[in-house]
mmCIF file of C-alpha atoms in Angstrom:
data_model
loop_
_atom_site.group_PDB
_atom_site.id
_atom_site.type_symbol
_atom_site.label_atom_id
_atom_site.label_comp_id
_atom_site.label_asym_id
_atom_site.label_seq_id
_atom_site.Cartn_x
_atom_site.Cartn_y
_atom_site.Cartn_z
ATOM 1 C CA MET O 29 -56.094 -97.741 -115.771
ATOM 2 C CA GLU O 30 -56.343 -95.909 -112.958
ATOM 3 C CA THR O 31 -57.224 -99.106 -111.114
ATOM 4 C CA ALA O 32 -54.071 -100.914 -112.878
ATOM 5 C CA ILE O 33 -51.643 -98.394 -111.246
ATOM 6 C CA ASN O 34 -53.703 -98.462 -107.638
ATOM 7 C CA THR O 35 -52.961 -102.619 -108.347
ATOM 8 C CA SER O 36 -49.371 -101.587 -108.615
ATOM 9 C CA ASN O 37 -49.249 -99.428 -105.720
ATOM 10 C CA ARG O 38 -50.509 -101.793 -103.208
ATOM 11 C CA TYR O 39 -48.455 -104.582 -105.096
ATOM 12 C CA GLU O 40 -45.323 -102.655 -104.037
ATOM 13 C CA LEU O 41 -46.376 -101.904 -100.938
ATOM 14 C CA LYS O 42 -46.794 -105.273 -99.923
ATOM 15 C CA GLU O 43 -43.437 -106.359 -101.313
ATOM 16 C CA LEU O 44 -42.089 -103.826 -99.401
ATOM 17 C CA GLU O 45 -44.000 -104.384 -95.955
ATOM 18 C CA LEU O 46 -42.643 -108.274 -96.631
ATOM 19 C CA ASN O 47 -39.223 -107.641 -97.204
ATOM 20 C CA SER O 48 -39.030 -105.536 -94.067
ATOM 21 C CA LEU O 49 -40.527 -108.313 -92.182
ATOM 22 C CA LEU O 50 -38.241 -110.531 -93.201
ATOM 23 C CA GLU O 51 -35.158 -108.639 -92.499
ATOM 24 C CA ILE O 52 -36.014 -107.967 -88.839
ATOM 25 C CA THR O 53 -36.961 -111.251 -88.465
ATOM 26 C CA GLN O 54 -33.728 -112.687 -89.825
ATOM 27 C CA ALA O 55 -32.023 -110.098 -87.420
ATOM 28 C CA ILE O 56 -34.048 -111.470 -84.662
ATOM 29 C CA ASN O 57 -32.903 -115.263 -85.540
ATOM 30 C CA GLU O 58 -29.316 -114.105 -85.641
ATOM 31 C CA ASN O 59 -29.766 -113.050 -81.955
ATOM 32 C CA LEU O 60 -28.740 -109.574 -82.634
ATOM 33 C CA PRO O 61 -28.670 -107.432 -79.346
ATOM 34 C CA GLU O 62 -31.168 -104.960 -78.305
ATOM 35 C CA ASN O 63 -29.013 -102.169 -79.454
ATOM 36 C CA SER O 64 -29.011 -103.401 -83.393
ATOM 37 C CA LEU O 65 -32.729 -104.666 -83.665
ATOM 38 C CA TYR O 66 -34.061 -100.800 -82.734
ATOM 39 C CA LYS O 67 -31.575 -99.455 -85.361
ATOM 40 C CA ILE O 68 -32.851 -101.939 -87.792
ATOM 41 C CA TYR O 69 -36.359 -100.935 -86.644
ATOM 42 C CA ASN O 70 -35.615 -97.105 -87.204
ATOM 43 C CA PHE O 71 -33.699 -97.651 -90.515
ATOM 44 C CA THR O 72 -36.618 -99.556 -91.756
ATOM 45 C CA LEU O 73 -39.371 -97.498 -91.016
ATOM 46 C CA ARG O 74 -37.219 -94.495 -91.969
ATOM 47 C CA ALA O 75 -35.894 -95.721 -95.552
ATOM 48 C CA ASN O 76 -39.899 -97.113 -96.290
ATOM 49 C CA LEU O 77 -41.920 -93.985 -94.999
ATOM 50 C CA LYS O 78 -41.034 -90.312 -95.816
ATOM 51 C CA LEU O 79 -40.934 -89.361 -92.393
ATOM 52 C CA GLY O 80 -39.212 -86.258 -90.934
ATOM 53 C CA LYS O 81 -39.769 -87.466 -87.700
ATOM 54 C CA LEU O 82 -39.506 -90.780 -85.497
ATOM 55 C CA MET O 83 -39.844 -91.600 -82.261
ATOM 56 C CA LEU O 84 -40.527 -94.793 -80.111
ATOM 57 C CA LEU O 85 -41.666 -95.009 -76.247
ATOM 58 C CA VAL O 86 -41.236 -98.410 -74.426
ATOM 59 C CA HIS O 87 -43.033 -99.388 -71.565
ATOM 60 C CA GLU O 88 -40.487 -100.665 -69.006
ATOM 61 C CA LYS O 89 -41.033 -101.345 -64.738
ATOM 62 C CA ASN O 90 -43.927 -98.804 -64.680
ATOM 63 C CA ASN O 91 -41.969 -96.173 -66.892
ATOM 64 C CA TRP O 92 -41.855 -94.777 -70.051
ATOM 65 C CA GLU O 93 -38.319 -94.905 -71.940
ATOM 66 C CA LEU O 94 -37.179 -93.056 -75.163
ATOM 67 C CA LYS O 95 -35.597 -96.027 -77.387
ATOM 68 C CA LEU O 96 -35.884 -93.970 -80.638
ATOM 69 C CA SER O 97 -36.232 -90.174 -81.345
ATOM 70 C CA PHE O 98 -35.480 -88.577 -84.807
ATOM 71 C CA GLY O 99 -36.606 -85.078 -86.102
ATOM 72 C CA THR O 100 -38.311 -83.867 -83.281
ATOM 73 C CA GLN O 101 -38.522 -80.624 -81.739
ATOM 74 C CA LYS O 102 -38.942 -81.230 -78.060
ATOM 75 C CA ASP O 103 -36.891 -83.429 -75.604
ATOM 76 C CA TYR O 104 -39.428 -86.311 -74.887
ATOM 77 C CA ALA O 105 -37.081 -88.196 -72.402
ATOM 78 C CA ASP O 106 -39.369 -87.123 -68.814
ATOM 79 C CA VAL O 107 -43.011 -87.724 -70.637
ATOM 80 C CA ASP O 108 -44.810 -90.491 -68.141
ATOM 81 C CA ASP O 109 -47.610 -88.660 -67.132
ATOM 82 C CA SER O 110 -48.311 -87.068 -70.630
ATOM 83 C CA THR O 111 -48.062 -90.639 -72.325
ATOM 84 C CA ASN O 112 -50.040 -92.180 -69.465
ATOM 85 C CA GLU O 113 -52.798 -89.578 -70.220
ATOM 86 C CA LEU O 114 -52.441 -90.470 -74.147
ATOM 87 C CA VAL O 115 -52.669 -93.817 -74.003
ATOM 88 C CA LYS O 116 -55.709 -94.163 -72.118
ATOM 89 C CA LYS O 117 -57.556 -94.034 -75.546
ATOM 90 C CA GLN O 118 -55.979 -97.346 -76.280
ATOM 91 C CA LYS O 119 -56.329 -96.640 -80.106
ATOM 92 C CA ILE O 120 -54.575 -95.237 -83.109
ATOM 93 C CA LEU O 121 -54.320 -91.446 -82.863
ATOM 94 C CA PHE O 122 -53.890 -88.841 -85.441
ATOM 95 C CA ASN O 123 -53.214 -85.209 -85.356
ATOM 96 C CA ALA O 124 -56.793 -84.144 -84.275
ATOM 97 C CA ASP O 125 -56.406 -86.407 -81.722
ATOM 98 C CA LEU O 126 -53.022 -84.947 -80.704
ATOM 99 C CA VAL O 127 -53.496 -81.277 -80.601
ATOM 100 C CA GLY O 128 -53.308 -80.239 -76.945
ATOM 101 C CA SER O 129 -51.159 -82.958 -75.734
ATOM 102 C CA ALA O 130 -47.230 -82.953 -75.573
ATOM 103 C CA PHE O 131 -47.191 -84.532 -78.718
ATOM 104 C CA SER O 132 -48.434 -82.219 -80.914
ATOM 105 C CA GLU O 133 -46.015 -82.213 -83.132
ATOM 106 C CA PHE O 134 -46.584 -85.820 -84.747
ATOM 107 C CA GLU O 135 -49.312 -86.710 -86.977
ATOM 108 C CA VAL O 136 -49.789 -90.292 -85.965
ATOM 109 C CA ALA O 137 -49.295 -92.580 -82.732
ATOM 110 C CA ILE O 138 -49.422 -96.037 -82.818
ATOM 111 C CA PRO O 139 -49.908 -98.254 -79.685
ATOM 112 C CA VAL O 140 -48.841 -101.511 -79.774
ATOM 113 C CA PHE O 141 -49.878 -104.333 -77.202
ATOM 114 C CA HIS O 142 -48.838 -107.997 -76.641
ATOM 115 C CA LYS O 143 -51.814 -110.433 -75.326
ATOM 116 C CA ASP O 144 -53.618 -106.821 -73.815
ATOM 117 C CA GLU O 145 -50.272 -105.690 -72.182
ATOM 118 C CA LEU O 146 -49.342 -102.379 -73.603
ATOM 119 C CA LEU O 147 -45.463 -102.605 -74.942
ATOM 120 C CA ALA O 148 -44.959 -99.075 -76.808
ATOM 121 C CA ILE O 149 -46.441 -96.434 -78.727
ATOM 122 C CA VAL O 150 -44.722 -95.421 -81.921
ATOM 123 C CA PHE O 151 -45.036 -91.392 -83.165
ATOM 124 C CA LEU O 152 -44.706 -90.894 -86.622
ATOM 125 C CA GLY O 153 -44.553 -87.185 -88.320
ATOM 126 C CA GLY O 154 -42.677 -84.013 -90.136
ATOM 127 C CA VAL O 155 -44.842 -85.530 -93.793
ATOM 128 C CA THR O 156 -44.899 -82.731 -95.987
ATOM 129 C CA ASN O 157 -48.086 -83.523 -98.419
ATOM 130 C CA ALA O 158 -51.341 -85.560 -98.584
ATOM 131 C CA GLU O 159 -49.359 -88.428 -100.871
ATOM 132 C CA GLU O 160 -46.873 -88.962 -98.091
ATOM 133 C CA LYS O 161 -49.576 -88.811 -95.104
ATOM 134 C CA GLU O 162 -51.506 -91.325 -97.498
ATOM 135 C CA LEU O 163 -48.335 -93.726 -97.555
ATOM 136 C CA ILE O 164 -48.259 -93.827 -93.644
ATOM 137 C CA GLU O 165 -51.981 -94.209 -93.128
ATOM 138 C CA ASN O 166 -51.480 -97.279 -95.783
ATOM 139 C CA HIS O 167 -48.425 -98.471 -93.425
ATOM 140 C CA LEU O 168 -50.312 -98.527 -90.492
ATOM 141 C CA ASN O 169 -50.930 -101.908 -89.570
ATOM 142 C CA PHE O 170 -47.889 -102.751 -91.044
ATOM 143 C CA ILE O 171 -46.292 -100.355 -88.534
ATOM 144 C CA GLN O 172 -48.195 -101.820 -85.632
ATOM 145 C CA ALA O 173 -47.387 -105.520 -86.515
ATOM 146 C CA LEU O 174 -43.240 -104.435 -86.842
ATOM 147 C CA THR O 175 -43.160 -102.846 -83.810
ATOM 148 C CA ASN O 176 -44.685 -105.623 -81.970
ATOM 149 C CA ILE O 177 -42.428 -108.166 -83.639
ATOM 150 C CA ILE O 178 -39.647 -106.373 -82.535
ATOM 151 C CA MET O 179 -40.897 -105.778 -79.001
ATOM 152 C CA VAL O 180 -41.634 -109.102 -78.314
ATOM 153 C CA ALA O 181 -38.154 -110.011 -79.362
ATOM 154 C CA ILE O 182 -36.717 -107.958 -76.990
ATOM 155 C CA GLU O 183 -39.420 -108.720 -73.900
ATOM 156 C CA ASN O 184 -37.934 -112.547 -74.746
ATOM 157 C CA LYS O 185 -34.730 -111.169 -75.071
ATOM 158 C CA LYS O 186 -35.060 -109.909 -71.403
ATOM 159 C CA MET O 187 -36.655 -112.364 -69.804
ATOM 160 C CA ALA O 188 -34.331 -115.098 -71.327
ATOM 161 C CA ARG O 189 -31.360 -113.040 -69.591
ATOM 162 C CA ALA O 190 -33.309 -112.893 -66.362
ATOM 163 C CA ARG O 191 -33.773 -116.699 -66.273
ATOM 164 C CA LEU O 192 -29.980 -116.914 -67.055
ATOM 165 C CA GLU O 193 -29.067 -114.617 -64.098
ATOM 166 C CA GLN O 194 -31.596 -116.363 -61.758
ATOM 167 C CA GLU O 195 -29.973 -119.574 -62.526
ATOM 168 C CA VAL O 196 -26.229 -118.201 -62.308
ATOM 169 C CA TYR O 197 -27.010 -116.834 -58.701
ATOM 170 C CA ALA O 198 -29.143 -119.996 -57.700
ATOM 171 C CA LYS O 199 -25.686 -121.746 -58.226
ATOM 172 C CA GLU O 200 -23.524 -119.117 -56.837
ATOM 173 C CA MET O 201 -25.411 -119.244 -53.709
ATOM 174 C CA GLU O 202 -25.432 -122.747 -53.554
ATOM 175 C CA ILE O 203 -21.592 -122.770 -53.522
ATOM 176 C CA ALA O 204 -21.306 -119.913 -51.226
ATOM 177 C CA LYS O 205 -23.484 -121.924 -48.638
ATOM 178 C CA LYS O 206 -21.680 -124.888 -49.028
ATOM 179 C CA VAL O 207 -18.086 -122.999 -48.456
ATOM 180 C CA GLN O 208 -20.270 -121.073 -45.407
ATOM 181 C CA GLN O 209 -20.958 -124.652 -43.838
ATOM 182 C CA LEU O 210 -17.335 -125.760 -43.948
ATOM 183 C CA LEU O 211 -16.626 -123.006 -42.303
ATOM 184 C CA PHE O 212 -18.619 -123.724 -38.765
ATOM 185 C CA PRO O 213 -16.786 -126.259 -36.401
ATOM 186 C CA LYS O 214 -17.918 -129.652 -36.594
ATOM 187 C CA SER O 215 -18.316 -130.132 -33.102
ATOM 188 C CA LEU O 216 -18.656 -128.100 -30.112
ATOM 189 C CA PRO O 217 -16.781 -128.286 -26.719
ATOM 190 C CA GLU O 218 -18.946 -129.527 -23.496
ATOM 191 C CA ASN O 219 -17.181 -129.878 -20.692
ATOM 192 C CA ASN O 220 -17.166 -129.330 -16.846
ATOM 193 C CA ASN O 221 -15.437 -126.000 -17.228
ATOM 194 C CA PHE O 222 -15.622 -124.821 -20.896
ATOM 195 C CA SER O 223 -18.818 -125.387 -23.206
ATOM 196 C CA ILE O 224 -19.972 -123.712 -26.419
ATOM 197 C CA ASP O 225 -23.226 -123.773 -28.089
ATOM 198 C CA ALA O 226 -23.809 -121.965 -31.568
ATOM 199 C CA HIS O 227 -26.549 -121.165 -33.885
ATOM 200 C CA TYR O 228 -26.872 -119.706 -37.098
ATOM 201 C CA SER O 229 -29.941 -118.165 -39.070
ATOM 202 C CA PRO O 230 -29.348 -117.549 -42.550
ATOM 203 C CA HIS O 231 -31.525 -114.917 -44.239
ATOM 204 C CA HIS O 232 -32.607 -115.675 -47.997
ATOM 205 C CA THR O 233 -28.932 -115.079 -49.350
ATOM 206 C CA VAL O 234 -25.807 -116.223 -48.062
ATOM 207 C CA GLY O 235 -23.696 -113.806 -46.219
ATOM 208 C CA GLY O 236 -20.108 -113.952 -44.594
ATOM 209 C CA ASP O 237 -21.116 -114.728 -40.997
ATOM 210 C CA TYR O 238 -18.432 -117.272 -39.021
ATOM 211 C CA TYR O 239 -17.863 -118.600 -35.826
ATOM 212 C CA ASP O 240 -15.254 -120.765 -34.644
ATOM 213 C CA TRP O 241 -13.210 -122.014 -31.578
ATOM 214 C CA LEU O 242 -9.699 -123.991 -31.013
ATOM 215 C CA SER O 243 -7.979 -125.543 -28.567
ATOM 216 C CA ILE O 244 -4.531 -124.110 -28.015
ATOM 217 C CA ASP O 245 -3.845 -126.192 -25.001
ATOM 218 C CA GLU O 246 -5.635 -127.671 -22.034
ATOM 219 C CA HIS O 247 -5.818 -124.390 -20.398
ATOM 220 C CA ARG O 248 -6.023 -122.446 -22.969
ATOM 221 C CA LYS O 249 -9.008 -121.689 -25.823
ATOM 222 C CA ILE O 250 -9.843 -119.638 -28.589
ATOM 223 C CA VAL O 251 -13.462 -118.549 -29.585
ATOM 224 C CA CYS O 252 -13.827 -115.624 -32.351
ATOM 225 C CA ILE O 253 -16.817 -114.489 -34.345
ATOM 226 C CA ALA O 254 -16.788 -112.251 -37.788
ATOM 227 C CA ASP O 255 -18.727 -111.240 -40.299
ATOM 228 C CA VAL O 256 -17.568 -110.135 -44.197
ATOM 229 C CA SER O 257 -19.159 -107.116 -45.921
ATOM 230 C CA GLY O 258 -20.890 -108.215 -49.058
ATOM 231 C CA LYS O 259 -22.965 -111.660 -49.951
ATOM 232 C CA GLY O 260 -22.568 -114.548 -52.128
ATOM 233 C CA VAL O 261 -19.448 -116.372 -52.766
ATOM 234 C CA PRO O 262 -17.042 -113.614 -52.834
ATOM 235 C CA ALA O 263 -17.882 -112.781 -49.518
ATOM 236 C CA ALA O 264 -17.863 -116.901 -48.731
ATOM 237 C CA LEU O 265 -14.201 -116.907 -50.170
ATOM 238 C CA LEU O 266 -12.636 -114.059 -48.395
ATOM 239 C CA MET O 267 -14.170 -115.358 -45.032
ATOM 240 C CA SER O 268 -12.881 -119.255 -46.085
ATOM 241 C CA ASN O 269 -9.277 -117.689 -46.947
ATOM 242 C CA PHE O 270 -9.499 -115.527 -43.616
ATOM 243 C CA GLN O 271 -10.362 -118.603 -41.869
ATOM 244 C CA ALA O 272 -7.526 -120.369 -43.037
ATOM 245 C CA SER O 273 -4.902 -117.621 -42.570
ATOM 246 C CA LEU O 274 -6.374 -117.467 -38.542
ATOM 247 C CA ARG O 275 -5.973 -120.618 -37.947
ATOM 248 C CA THR O 276 -2.673 -121.260 -39.260
ATOM 249 C CA LEU O 277 -1.718 -117.878 -37.202
ATOM 250 C CA LEU O 278 -3.250 -119.177 -34.181
ATOM 251 C CA ARG O 279 -0.867 -122.670 -34.522
ATOM 252 C CA LYS O 280 1.943 -120.530 -34.352
ATOM 253 C CA THR O 281 1.100 -117.667 -32.038
ATOM 254 C CA THR O 282 -1.322 -116.780 -29.823
ATOM 255 C CA ASN O 283 -0.071 -113.210 -29.505
ATOM 256 C CA LEU O 284 -3.253 -111.514 -30.345
ATOM 257 C CA GLU O 285 -1.703 -108.374 -31.520
ATOM 258 C CA GLU O 286 0.446 -110.482 -33.909
ATOM 259 C CA VAL O 287 -2.658 -112.349 -34.891
ATOM 260 C CA ILE O 288 -4.559 -109.239 -35.831
ATOM 261 C CA HIS O 289 -1.554 -107.209 -37.662
ATOM 262 C CA ASP O 290 -1.044 -110.392 -39.618
ATOM 263 C CA VAL O 291 -5.163 -111.285 -40.754
ATOM 264 C CA ASN O 292 -5.550 -107.969 -41.364
ATOM 265 C CA HIS O 293 -2.436 -107.452 -43.935
ATOM 266 C CA GLN O 294 -4.202 -110.813 -45.468
ATOM 267 C CA VAL O 295 -7.960 -109.559 -45.638
ATOM 268 C CA PHE O 296 -6.732 -106.249 -47.141
ATOM 269 C CA GLU O 297 -4.214 -107.918 -49.775
ATOM 270 C CA SER O 298 -7.326 -110.770 -50.675
ATOM 271 C CA ALA O 299 -9.980 -107.676 -51.193
ATOM 272 C CA ASN O 300 -7.612 -105.350 -52.680
ATOM 273 C CA GLY O 301 -9.508 -102.848 -49.937
ATOM 274 C CA GLU O 302 -12.878 -103.625 -51.358
ATOM 275 C CA ASN O 303 -14.379 -105.560 -48.904
ATOM 276 C CA PHE O 304 -13.784 -105.317 -44.989
ATOM 277 C CA ILE O 305 -14.168 -107.975 -42.016
ATOM 278 C CA THR O 306 -15.298 -107.751 -38.687
ATOM 279 C CA PHE O 307 -13.921 -109.606 -35.886
ATOM 280 C CA PHE O 308 -13.940 -110.584 -32.579
ATOM 281 C CA ILE O 309 -11.255 -113.086 -31.138
ATOM 282 C CA ALA O 310 -10.971 -114.212 -27.106
ATOM 283 C CA LEU O 311 -7.957 -116.079 -25.770
ATOM 284 C CA ILE O 312 -9.304 -117.770 -22.326
ATOM 285 C CA ASP O 313 -6.844 -119.184 -20.061
ATOM 286 C CA LEU O 314 -7.967 -120.780 -17.430
ATOM 287 C CA LYS O 315 -4.691 -121.841 -15.928
ATOM 288 C CA LYS O 316 -3.995 -117.285 -15.598
ATOM 289 C CA LYS O 317 -7.997 -116.668 -15.278
ATOM 290 C CA GLU O 318 -7.475 -114.631 -17.494
ATOM 291 C CA LEU O 319 -9.551 -113.399 -20.545
ATOM 292 C CA THR O 320 -7.620 -111.571 -23.212
ATOM 293 C CA TYR O 321 -9.261 -110.369 -26.402
ATOM 294 C CA VAL O 322 -9.696 -107.701 -29.617
ATOM 295 C CA ASN O 323 -12.681 -106.182 -30.835
ATOM 296 C CA ALA O 324 -12.041 -105.075 -34.657
ATOM 297 C CA GLY O 325 -15.157 -103.046 -35.237
ATOM 298 C CA HIS O 326 -17.403 -106.265 -34.239
ATOM 299 C CA ASN O 327 -20.339 -105.561 -32.334
ATOM 300 C CA PRO O 328 -19.470 -105.971 -28.550
ATOM 301 C CA PRO O 329 -20.008 -109.229 -27.077
ATOM 302 C CA PHE O 330 -21.208 -109.681 -23.259
ATOM 303 C CA LEU O 331 -19.598 -111.202 -20.631
ATOM 304 C CA MET O 332 -21.812 -112.044 -17.678
ATOM 305 C CA LEU O 333 -19.519 -111.361 -14.725
ATOM 306 C CA ALA O 334 -19.698 -113.443 -11.656
ATOM 307 C CA ASN O 335 -21.367 -110.576 -9.625
ATOM 308 C CA GLY O 336 -24.103 -110.367 -12.244
ATOM 309 C CA GLN O 337 -22.856 -107.560 -13.945
ATOM 310 C CA ILE O 338 -22.250 -107.362 -17.760
ATOM 311 C CA GLU O 339 -19.462 -105.801 -19.310
ATOM 312 C CA LYS O 340 -19.317 -104.837 -23.152
ATOM 313 C CA LEU O 341 -15.756 -106.239 -24.769
ATOM 314 C CA ASP O 342 -15.512 -103.178 -27.155
ATOM 315 C CA LYS O 343 -11.705 -102.545 -26.660
ATOM 316 C CA GLY O 344 -9.549 -103.044 -29.773
ATOM 317 C CA THR O 345 -9.247 -101.484 -33.304
ATOM 318 C CA LEU O 346 -10.754 -100.857 -36.880
ATOM 319 C CA VAL O 347 -12.353 -103.393 -39.156
ATOM 320 C CA LEU O 348 -10.012 -105.681 -40.560
ATOM 321 C CA GLY O 349 -9.007 -105.047 -44.534
ATOM 322 C CA ALA O 350 -10.474 -101.354 -44.383
ATOM 323 C CA LEU O 351 -6.535 -100.276 -43.983
ATOM 324 C CA LYS O 352 -3.066 -101.334 -45.200
ATOM 325 C CA GLU O 353 -1.462 -100.918 -41.820
ATOM 326 C CA ILE O 354 -3.874 -100.658 -38.541
ATOM 327 C CA PRO O 355 -3.492 -97.419 -36.863
ATOM 328 C CA PHE O 356 -4.428 -98.056 -33.463
ATOM 329 C CA LEU O 357 -4.720 -101.595 -31.197
ATOM 330 C CA GLU O 358 -5.832 -101.645 -27.751
ATOM 331 C CA ILE O 359 -5.725 -105.275 -26.063
ATOM 332 C CA GLY O 360 -8.830 -105.696 -23.886
ATOM 333 C CA LYS O 361 -8.328 -108.012 -20.505
ATOM 334 C CA THR O 362 -10.770 -109.209 -17.708
ATOM 335 C CA LYS O 363 -10.093 -111.473 -14.831
ATOM 336 C CA ILE O 364 -12.172 -114.809 -14.645
ATOM 337 C CA LYS O 365 -13.999 -115.432 -11.347
ATOM 338 C CA ASN O 366 -16.085 -118.456 -10.864
ATOM 339 C CA THR O 367 -18.638 -119.483 -13.824
ATOM 340 C CA GLN O 368 -18.960 -116.770 -16.362
ATOM 341 C CA THR O 369 -20.638 -116.693 -19.968
ATOM 342 C CA LEU O 370 -19.756 -115.176 -22.919
ATOM 343 C CA LEU O 371 -22.056 -113.963 -25.833
ATOM 344 C CA LEU O 372 -20.723 -113.651 -29.409
ATOM 345 C CA TYR O 373 -23.320 -112.479 -32.028
ATOM 346 C CA THR O 374 -23.489 -110.482 -35.773
ATOM 347 C CA ASP O 375 -25.693 -107.235 -36.383
ATOM 348 C CA GLY O 376 -28.476 -109.537 -37.909
ATOM 349 C CA LEU O 377 -29.376 -110.049 -34.066
ATOM 350 C CA THR O 378 -29.536 -106.414 -32.873
ATOM 351 C CA GLU O 379 -30.543 -104.898 -36.243
ATOM 352 C CA ALA O 380 -33.648 -107.341 -36.434
ATOM 353 C CA PHE O 381 -36.733 -105.224 -37.139
ATOM 354 C CA ASN O 382 -40.492 -106.055 -35.863
ATOM 355 C CA GLU O 383 -43.416 -105.246 -38.038
ATOM 356 C CA GLN O 384 -43.525 -101.607 -36.449
ATOM 357 C CA GLU O 385 -39.951 -100.920 -37.854
ATOM 358 C CA GLU O 386 -38.894 -101.086 -34.084
ATOM 359 C CA GLU O 387 -35.304 -102.548 -33.883
ATOM 360 C CA PHE O 388 -34.564 -105.454 -31.386
ATOM 361 C CA GLY O 389 -31.442 -103.538 -30.015
ATOM 362 C CA PRO O 390 -28.920 -104.486 -27.778
ATOM 363 C CA GLU O 391 -30.904 -103.446 -24.760
ATOM 364 C CA ARG O 392 -33.258 -106.547 -25.420
ATOM 365 C CA VAL O 393 -29.889 -108.987 -25.224
ATOM 366 C CA ILE O 394 -29.090 -107.431 -21.923
ATOM 367 C CA ASP O 395 -32.234 -107.882 -20.470
ATOM 368 C CA ILE O 396 -32.491 -111.619 -21.200
ATOM 369 C CA LEU O 397 -28.940 -112.306 -20.289
ATOM 370 C CA ASN O 398 -30.055 -110.478 -16.797
ATOM 371 C CA ASN O 399 -32.821 -112.901 -16.325
ATOM 372 C CA ASN O 400 -30.471 -116.008 -17.312
ATOM 373 C CA ASN O 401 -27.206 -115.264 -16.224
ATOM 374 C CA THR O 402 -26.652 -118.987 -14.805
ATOM 375 C CA VAL O 403 -28.220 -121.033 -17.469
ATOM 376 C CA LYS O 404 -26.156 -123.267 -19.916
ATOM 377 C CA PRO O 405 -25.105 -122.035 -23.337
ATOM 378 C CA SER O 406 -27.773 -124.198 -25.184
ATOM 379 C CA LEU O 407 -30.476 -122.671 -23.037
ATOM 380 C CA LEU O 408 -29.339 -118.958 -23.310
ATOM 381 C CA LEU O 409 -29.526 -119.960 -27.168
ATOM 382 C CA SER O 410 -32.624 -120.542 -27.167
ATOM 383 C CA LYS O 411 -33.975 -117.850 -24.928
ATOM 384 C CA ILE O 412 -32.576 -115.288 -27.577
ATOM 385 C CA LEU O 413 -33.948 -117.125 -30.467
ATOM 386 C CA ASP O 414 -37.224 -117.100 -28.718
ATOM 387 C CA SER O 415 -36.830 -113.654 -28.001
ATOM 388 C CA ILE O 416 -35.998 -112.421 -31.486
ATOM 389 C CA ASP O 417 -39.153 -114.636 -33.202
ATOM 390 C CA GLY O 418 -41.414 -113.124 -30.746
ATOM 391 C CA PHE O 419 -40.470 -109.738 -31.466
ATOM 392 C CA ILE O 420 -39.746 -110.008 -35.583
ATOM 393 C CA GLY O 421 -43.170 -111.821 -35.917
ATOM 394 C CA ASN O 422 -43.990 -112.436 -39.565
ATOM 395 C CA ARG O 423 -41.283 -109.965 -40.383
ATOM 396 C CA PRO O 424 -38.476 -112.082 -42.421
ATOM 397 C CA LEU O 425 -35.249 -111.471 -41.071
ATOM 398 C CA SER O 426 -33.184 -108.651 -43.102
ATOM 399 C CA ASP O 427 -29.617 -110.641 -42.473
ATOM 400 C CA ASP O 428 -28.093 -113.350 -40.949
ATOM 401 C CA ILE O 429 -27.965 -114.144 -37.511
ATOM 402 C CA THR O 430 -24.953 -116.280 -35.643
ATOM 403 C CA LEU O 431 -24.557 -116.472 -31.812
ATOM 404 C CA LEU O 432 -21.921 -118.415 -29.909
ATOM 405 C CA ALA O 433 -22.521 -118.883 -26.274
ATOM 406 C CA CYS O 434 -19.310 -119.800 -24.336
ATOM 407 C CA GLN O 435 -19.360 -120.557 -20.891
ATOM 408 C CA PHE O 436 -16.226 -121.158 -18.607
ATOM 409 C CA HIS O 437 -14.783 -121.315 -14.788
ATOM 410 C CA VAL O 438 -12.015 -121.608 -13.235
#
């Protein structure tokens, strides 16, 4: 008679386990979110076992995260060190193994592995008699298998989500790269009295660097450079909108004060004050022998004067788009005498670091200019790029580097 009862109990136990596994499998197949899977798991264990305590710790990014907790006396939100000591034993632990640890209130701790990788630990406790303890012990393999199924399903969800995010990110970068390439001028002038050369070194991600030039007439030329905060498609689209607005404005007026106020308004409206643009623009008038400029929060370009001196062009205003109205604006002016060279650059140049955490800095740029104050723009940029490559060594760039050298004379 006793054998028949035990057989019946074992049959009911297996049926209970099978139904629970089918329910969990159906939930996984229905692609329920992670929180729902944890809730079903929680309900399944608490409904089938007479538990007073239940806790699930999941190993994520080298840390332990508390995913489920019921009936515990202590707060187990921060148990990394204690858990790491516990799992060194790599086996199912009973109350005698847990005495003296941070988890002494539990009767059982079940580590869950997948391909030798520890995914989680299930803690069970709060049983009141020997029958309930025996029930838990009879379910140990089932609990371990159930937890493994849940954790592997959740890991697969994370991996699928990560792959999808990577695909979306790659597509965004491809779009942003194409947009950015369209912003750069198709050709650069190389005349007797006015020539330009430029270079763009992209970082791993696509940023918002931009340079341009525009011929107003035979004697007046515009050169400019900009850097938008942020990366990817939003930065590229904001810079694209900025370029379109700027070019439209410059065909109507070369009054830099009017231009700056207008493009600031355009950037502020487009970015809702969330992004800004550093910007430098220079109007080179070979007939008047005058260079007029505005620096809107950009790295000060260097102007190599005819006497060998180097002037920093830092007069202007704040970055564009930070405020609806520009609070102040100073127009910079300098006379053009003989041959002069103007170097525009983004902060990726001066803020490049070598393997010893040293910054390239503006001083090294000035040294290069002092030694190459009469060379053509293409050779000057080549000297700068050779210098930066030698400086950073094997360390990758931390930002885009954009350079524009403009040489002119009257």
